[in-house]
Amino acid sequence: MLQRLTTRQLLVHGIAMALVFAAIVSLRGQTVQAQPTWDSGLLVNTRANLRACMVTSAAMSTHANAIAQQVTRNFEKVRQHKDWEKAGLGRALPAIETGCAGAKAPTQALEKGSIVGPGVTKQPTPFRTVIMVLDDAAADNVLGKGTNAGLFPYELMAVEEHEFVEVTSGLVVREGFLQSADFADPYLSLALGLQPSKSFERPTEIKGEK
């Protein structure tokens, strides 16, 4: 049975529908404010899935895709970690994105406390980890002779006025070391916030010869 509406009822109904539509449009226009989170290994509330970025030193730019495949194979190994899903890293392997905007492989010697990315930010990238692959000559200069990899902050966010937390990890690695079992565990595991299976001192300090 059809219900007859008066002109006034139609007007009120039209206004109500317009207000609802305006509210929906307003909500769609709002962006979620990025915040650090401890509920997920992704570390930022705006990250819905695990994403990783890879850049190389200039000398290896022509075969970045082949290097990305090596990195992917290491992610396959780390995905077997017992805490992978518990950490909120999802079930699927991340797509290794190359040539990510703003990410550059370091060219200067790194030391303890170095930051290999933009540093403190209010709008972190979608990447949980940025992997920087260096050729031997660049690695000798950046990491030091005899040093194959190092972990450094890439992005940080403020949690208090003078307190910051790392929300994106930077992993700087010598290309030849990608084939070593020690790259996946402990280095890549640590870069994803996972406890390595091997007893290992967190490699945040470069100890190689400069």
mmCIF file with all atom_site columns, N, CA and C in Angstrom, residues 145-185:
data_model
loop_
_atom_site.group_PDB
_atom_site.id
_atom_site.type_symbol
_atom_site.label_atom_id
_atom_site.label_alt_id
_atom_site.label_comp_id
_atom_site.label_asym_id
_atom_site.label_entity_id
_atom_site.label_seq_id
_atom_site.pdbx_PDB_ins_code
_atom_site.Cartn_x
_atom_site.Cartn_y
_atom_site.Cartn_z
_atom_site.occupancy
_atom_site.B_iso_or_equiv
_atom_site.pdbx_formal_charge
_atom_site.auth_seq_id
_atom_site.auth_comp_id
_atom_site.auth_asym_id
_atom_site.auth_atom_id
_atom_site.pdbx_PDB_model_num
ATOM 1   N N  . LYS A 1 145 ? 84.641 -2.097  5.129  1.00 0.00 ? 145 LYS A N  1
ATOM 2   C CA . LYS A 1 145 ? 85.142 -3.366  4.603  1.00 0.00 ? 145 LYS A CA 1
ATOM 3   C C  . LYS A 1 145 ? 84.894 -4.472  5.627  1.00 0.00 ? 145 LYS A C  1
ATOM 4   N N  . GLY A 1 146 ? 84.388 -5.591  5.137  1.00 0.00 ? 146 GLY A N  1
ATOM 5   C CA . GLY A 1 146 ? 84.118 -6.707  6.029  1.00 0.00 ? 146 GLY A CA 1
ATOM 6   C C  . GLY A 1 146 ? 82.763 -6.664  6.692  1.00 0.00 ? 146 GLY A C  1
ATOM 7   N N  . THR A 1 147 ? 82.004 -5.598  6.471  1.00 0.00 ? 147 THR A N  1
ATOM 8   C CA . THR A 1 147 ? 80.656 -5.494  7.028  1.00 0.00 ? 147 THR A CA 1
ATOM 9   C C  . THR A 1 147 ? 79.650 -5.677  5.897  1.00 0.00 ? 147 THR A C  1
ATOM 10  N N  . ASN A 1 148 ? 78.703 -6.585  6.102  1.00 0.00 ? 148 ASN A N  1
ATOM 11  C CA . ASN A 1 148 ? 77.777 -6.942  5.029  1.00 0.00 ? 148 ASN A CA 1
ATOM 12  C C  . ASN A 1 148 ? 76.415 -6.281  5.115  1.00 0.00 ? 148 ASN A C  1
ATOM 13  N N  . ALA A 1 149 ? 75.997 -5.876  6.301  1.00 0.00 ? 149 ALA A N  1
ATOM 14  C CA . ALA A 1 149 ? 74.656 -5.306  6.447  1.00 0.00 ? 149 ALA A CA 1
ATOM 15  C C  . ALA A 1 149 ? 74.563 -4.516  7.742  1.00 0.00 ? 149 ALA A C  1
ATOM 16  N N  . GLY A 1 150 ? 73.575 -3.660  7.799  1.00 0.00 ? 150 GLY A N  1
ATOM 17  C CA . GLY A 1 150 ? 73.311 -2.886  9.007  1.00 0.00 ? 150 GLY A CA 1
ATOM 18  C C  . GLY A 1 150 ? 71.881 -2.385  9.013  1.00 0.00 ? 150 GLY A C  1
ATOM 19  N N  . LEU A 1 151 ? 71.317 -2.274  10.206 1.00 0.00 ? 151 LEU A N  1
ATOM 20  C CA . LEU A 1 151 ? 69.953 -1.766  10.377 1.00 0.00 ? 151 LEU A CA 1
ATOM 21  C C  . LEU A 1 151 ? 69.997 -0.342  10.902 1.00 0.00 ? 151 LEU A C  1
ATOM 22  N N  . PHE A 1 152 ? 69.202 0.528   10.284 1.00 0.00 ? 152 PHE A N  1
ATOM 23  C CA . PHE A 1 152 ? 69.164 1.935   10.662 1.00 0.00 ? 152 PHE A CA 1
ATOM 24  C C  . PHE A 1 152 ? 67.731 2.443   10.570 1.00 0.00 ? 152 PHE A C  1
ATOM 25  N N  . PRO A 1 153 ? 67.361 3.422   11.380 1.00 0.00 ? 153 PRO A N  1
ATOM 26  C CA . PRO A 1 153 ? 66.024 4.015   11.224 1.00 0.00 ? 153 PRO A CA 1
ATOM 27  C C  . PRO A 1 153 ? 65.881 4.685   9.860  1.00 0.00 ? 153 PRO A C  1
ATOM 28  N N  . TYR A 1 154 ? 64.691 4.545   9.276  1.00 0.00 ? 154 TYR A N  1
ATOM 29  C CA . TYR A 1 154 ? 64.382 5.238   8.021  1.00 0.00 ? 154 TYR A CA 1
ATOM 30  C C  . TYR A 1 154 ? 63.376 6.354   8.283  1.00 0.00 ? 154 TYR A C  1
ATOM 31  N N  . GLU A 1 155 ? 62.309 6.046   9.016  1.00 0.00 ? 155 GLU A N  1
ATOM 32  C CA . GLU A 1 155 ? 61.321 7.058   9.402  1.00 0.00 ? 155 GLU A CA 1
ATOM 33  C C  . GLU A 1 155 ? 60.995 6.905   10.887 1.00 0.00 ? 155 GLU A C  1
ATOM 34  N N  . LEU A 1 156 ? 60.741 8.041   11.522 1.00 0.00 ? 156 LEU A N  1
ATOM 35  C CA . LEU A 1 156 ? 60.351 8.058   12.927 1.00 0.00 ? 156 LEU A CA 1
ATOM 36  C C  . LEU A 1 156 ? 59.138 8.958   13.096 1.00 0.00 ? 156 LEU A C  1
ATOM 37  N N  . MET A 1 157 ? 58.344 8.678   14.137 1.00 0.00 ? 157 MET A N  1
ATOM 38  C CA . MET A 1 157 ? 57.212 9.530   14.473 1.00 0.00 ? 157 MET A CA 1
ATOM 39  C C  . MET A 1 157 ? 57.291 9.906   15.947 1.00 0.00 ? 157 MET A C  1
ATOM 40  N N  . ALA A 1 158 ? 56.776 11.084  16.261 1.00 0.00 ? 158 ALA A N  1
ATOM 41  C CA . ALA A 1 158 ? 56.782 11.555  17.644 1.00 0.00 ? 158 ALA A CA 1
ATOM 42  C C  . ALA A 1 158 ? 55.652 10.900  18.433 1.00 0.00 ? 158 ALA A C  1
ATOM 43  N N  . VAL A 1 159 ? 55.967 10.454  19.645 1.00 0.00 ? 159 VAL A N  1
ATOM 44  C CA . VAL A 1 159 ? 54.934 9.948   20.560 1.00 0.00 ? 159 VAL A CA 1
ATOM 45  C C  . VAL A 1 159 ? 54.772 10.894  21.751 1.00 0.00 ? 159 VAL A C  1
ATOM 46  N N  . GLU A 1 160 ? 55.807 11.643  22.033 1.00 0.00 ? 160 GLU A N  1
ATOM 47  C CA . GLU A 1 160 ? 55.776 12.717  23.023 1.00 0.00 ? 160 GLU A CA 1
ATOM 48  C C  . GLU A 1 160 ? 56.558 13.879  22.426 1.00 0.00 ? 160 GLU A C  1
ATOM 49  N N  . GLU A 1 161 ? 56.613 14.974  23.149 1.00 0.00 ? 161 GLU A N  1
ATOM 50  C CA . GLU A 1 161 ? 57.259 16.171  22.611 1.00 0.00 ? 161 GLU A CA 1
ATOM 51  C C  . GLU A 1 161 ? 58.712 15.916  22.221 1.00 0.00 ? 161 GLU A C  1
ATOM 52  N N  . HIS A 1 162 ? 59.420 15.140  23.060 1.00 0.00 ? 162 HIS A N  1
ATOM 53  C CA . HIS A 1 162 ? 60.834 14.873  22.773 1.00 0.00 ? 162 HIS A CA 1
ATOM 54  C C  . HIS A 1 162 ? 61.114 13.375  22.696 1.00 0.00 ? 162 HIS A C  1
ATOM 55  N N  . GLU A 1 163 ? 60.117 12.598  22.329 1.00 0.00 ? 163 GLU A N  1
ATOM 56  C CA . GLU A 1 163 ? 60.280 11.146  22.239 1.00 0.00 ? 163 GLU A CA 1
ATOM 57  C C  . GLU A 1 163 ? 59.787 10.665  20.881 1.00 0.00 ? 163 GLU A C  1
ATOM 58  N N  . PHE A 1 164 ? 60.609 9.860   20.236 1.00 0.00 ? 164 PHE A N  1
ATOM 59  C CA . PHE A 1 164 ? 60.294 9.390   18.893 1.00 0.00 ? 164 PHE A CA 1
ATOM 60  C C  . PHE A 1 164 ? 60.446 7.879   18.803 1.00 0.00 ? 164 PHE A C  1
ATOM 61  N N  . VAL A 1 165 ? 59.659 7.272   17.925 1.00 0.00 ? 165 VAL A N  1
ATOM 62  C CA . VAL A 1 165 ? 59.757 5.833   17.707 1.00 0.00 ? 165 VAL A CA 1
ATOM 63  C C  . VAL A 1 165 ? 59.987 5.561   16.226 1.00 0.00 ? 165 VAL A C  1
ATOM 64  N N  . GLU A 1 166 ? 60.719 4.506   15.958 1.00 0.00 ? 166 GLU A N  1
ATOM 65  C CA . GLU A 1 166 ? 60.975 4.099   14.582 1.00 0.00 ? 166 GLU A CA 1
ATOM 66  C C  . GLU A 1 166 ? 59.739 3.413   14.022 1.00 0.00 ? 166 GLU A C  1
ATOM 67  N N  . VAL A 1 167 ? 59.265 3.890   12.875 1.00 0.00 ? 167 VAL A N  1
ATOM 68  C CA . VAL A 1 167 ? 58.087 3.279   12.253 1.00 0.00 ? 167 VAL A CA 1
ATOM 69  C C  . VAL A 1 167 ? 58.408 2.661   10.890 1.00 0.00 ? 167 VAL A C  1
ATOM 70  N N  . THR A 1 168 ? 59.588 2.963   10.365 1.00 0.00 ? 168 THR A N  1
ATOM 71  C CA . THR A 1 168 ? 60.057 2.336   9.133  1.00 0.00 ? 168 THR A CA 1
ATOM 72  C C  . THR A 1 168 ? 61.535 2.012   9.313  1.00 0.00 ? 168 THR A C  1
ATOM 73  N N  . SER A 1 169 ? 61.881 0.754   9.066  1.00 0.00 ? 169 SER A N  1
ATOM 74  C CA . SER A 1 169 ? 63.269 0.324   9.244  1.00 0.00 ? 169 SER A CA 1
ATOM 75  C C  . SER A 1 169 ? 64.010 0.372   7.916  1.00 0.00 ? 169 SER A C  1
ATOM 76  N N  . GLY A 1 170 ? 65.251 0.811   7.978  1.00 0.00 ? 170 GLY A N  1
ATOM 77  C CA . GLY A 1 170 ? 66.120 0.798   6.812  1.00 0.00 ? 170 GLY A CA 1
ATOM 78  C C  . GLY A 1 170 ? 67.139 -0.318  6.960  1.00 0.00 ? 170 GLY A C  1
ATOM 79  N N  . LEU A 1 171 ? 67.237 -1.170  5.955  1.00 0.00 ? 171 LEU A N  1
ATOM 80  C CA . LEU A 1 171 ? 68.201 -2.277  5.971  1.00 0.00 ? 171 LEU A CA 1
ATOM 81  C C  . LEU A 1 171 ? 69.175 -2.080  4.816  1.00 0.00 ? 171 LEU A C  1
ATOM 82  N N  . VAL A 1 172 ? 70.413 -1.768  5.152  1.00 0.00 ? 172 VAL A N  1
ATOM 83  C CA . VAL A 1 172 ? 71.451 -1.523  4.150  1.00 0.00 ? 172 VAL A CA 1
ATOM 84  C C  . VAL A 1 172 ? 72.275 -2.800  4.025  1.00 0.00 ? 172 VAL A C  1
ATOM 85  N N  . VAL A 1 173 ? 72.410 -3.301  2.793  1.00 0.00 ? 173 VAL A N  1
ATOM 86  C CA . VAL A 1 173 ? 73.033 -4.618  2.626  1.00 0.00 ? 173 VAL A CA 1
ATOM 87  C C  . VAL A 1 173 ? 73.909 -4.661  1.377  1.00 0.00 ? 173 VAL A C  1
ATOM 88  N N  . ARG A 1 174 ? 74.979 -5.411  1.494  1.00 0.00 ? 174 ARG A N  1
ATOM 89  C CA . ARG A 1 174 ? 75.862 -5.687  0.355  1.00 0.00 ? 174 ARG A CA 1
ATOM 90  C C  . ARG A 1 174 ? 75.172 -6.709  -0.559 1.00 0.00 ? 174 ARG A C  1
ATOM 91  N N  . GLU A 1 175 ? 75.198 -6.483  -1.866 1.00 0.00 ? 175 GLU A N  1
ATOM 92  C CA . GLU A 1 175 ? 74.456 -7.356  -2.785 1.00 0.00 ? 175 GLU A CA 1
ATOM 93  C C  . GLU A 1 175 ? 74.820 -8.830  -2.606 1.00 0.00 ? 175 GLU A C  1
ATOM 94  N N  . GLY A 1 176 ? 76.095 -9.151  -2.516 1.00 0.00 ? 176 GLY A N  1
ATOM 95  C CA . GLY A 1 176 ? 76.503 -10.543 -2.399 1.00 0.00 ? 176 GLY A CA 1
ATOM 96  C C  . GLY A 1 176 ? 75.969 -11.223 -1.147 1.00 0.00 ? 176 GLY A C  1
ATOM 97  N N  . PHE A 1 177 ? 75.616 -10.445 -0.148 1.00 0.00 ? 177 PHE A N  1
ATOM 98  C CA . PHE A 1 177 ? 75.134 -11.003 1.118  1.00 0.00 ? 177 PHE A CA 1
ATOM 99  C C  . PHE A 1 177 ? 73.677 -11.452 1.021  1.00 0.00 ? 177 PHE A C  1
ATOM 100 N N  . LEU A 1 178 ? 72.970 -11.046 -0.027 1.00 0.00 ? 178 LEU A N  1
ATOM 101 C CA . LEU A 1 178 ? 71.578 -11.448 -0.192 1.00 0.00 ? 178 LEU A CA 1
ATOM 102 C C  . LEU A 1 178 ? 71.435 -12.959 -0.318 1.00 0.00 ? 178 LEU A C  1
ATOM 103 N N  . GLN A 1 179 ? 72.499 -13.632 -0.761 1.00 0.00 ? 179 GLN A N  1
ATOM 104 C CA . GLN A 1 179 ? 72.459 -15.077 -0.945 1.00 0.00 ? 179 GLN A CA 1
ATOM 105 C C  . GLN A 1 179 ? 72.859 -15.834 0.320  1.00 0.00 ? 179 GLN A C  1
ATOM 106 N N  . SER A 1 180 ? 73.262 -15.110 1.339  1.00 0.00 ? 180 SER A N  1
ATOM 107 C CA . SER A 1 180 ? 73.650 -15.749 2.591  1.00 0.00 ? 180 SER A CA 1
ATOM 108 C C  . SER A 1 180 ? 72.419 -16.022 3.464  1.00 0.00 ? 180 SER A C  1
ATOM 109 N N  . ALA A 1 181 ? 72.436 -17.160 4.157  1.00 0.00 ? 181 ALA A N  1
ATOM 110 C CA . ALA A 1 181 ? 71.335 -17.488 5.078  1.00 0.00 ? 181 ALA A CA 1
ATOM 111 C C  . ALA A 1 181 ? 71.237 -16.457 6.205  1.00 0.00 ? 181 ALA A C  1
ATOM 112 N N  . ASP A 1 182 ? 72.346 -15.792 6.502  1.00 0.00 ? 182 ASP A N  1
ATOM 113 C CA . ASP A 1 182 ? 72.347 -14.807 7.576  1.00 0.00 ? 182 ASP A CA 1
ATOM 114 C C  . ASP A 1 182 ? 71.627 -13.512 7.206  1.00 0.00 ? 182 ASP A C  1
ATOM 115 N N  . PHE A 1 183 ? 71.331 -13.324 5.919  1.00 0.00 ? 183 PHE A N  1
ATOM 116 C CA . PHE A 1 183 ? 70.577 -12.122 5.567  1.00 0.00 ? 183 PHE A CA 1
ATOM 117 C C  . PHE A 1 183 ? 69.125 -12.239 6.013  1.00 0.00 ? 183 PHE A C  1
ATOM 118 N N  . ALA A 1 184 ? 68.485 -13.358 5.682  1.00 0.00 ? 184 ALA A N  1
ATOM 119 C CA . ALA A 1 184 ? 67.081 -13.554 6.078  1.00 0.00 ? 184 ALA A CA 1
ATOM 120 C C  . ALA A 1 184 ? 66.938 -13.608 7.590  1.00 0.00 ? 184 ALA A C  1
ATOM 121 N N  . ASP A 1 185 ? 67.838 -14.304 8.231  1.00 0.00 ? 185 ASP A N  1
ATOM 122 C CA . ASP A 1 185 ? 67.803 -14.473 9.684  1.00 0.00 ? 185 ASP A CA 1
ATOM 123 C C  . ASP A 1 185 ? 69.232 -14.354 10.206 1.00 0.00 ? 185 ASP A C  1
#
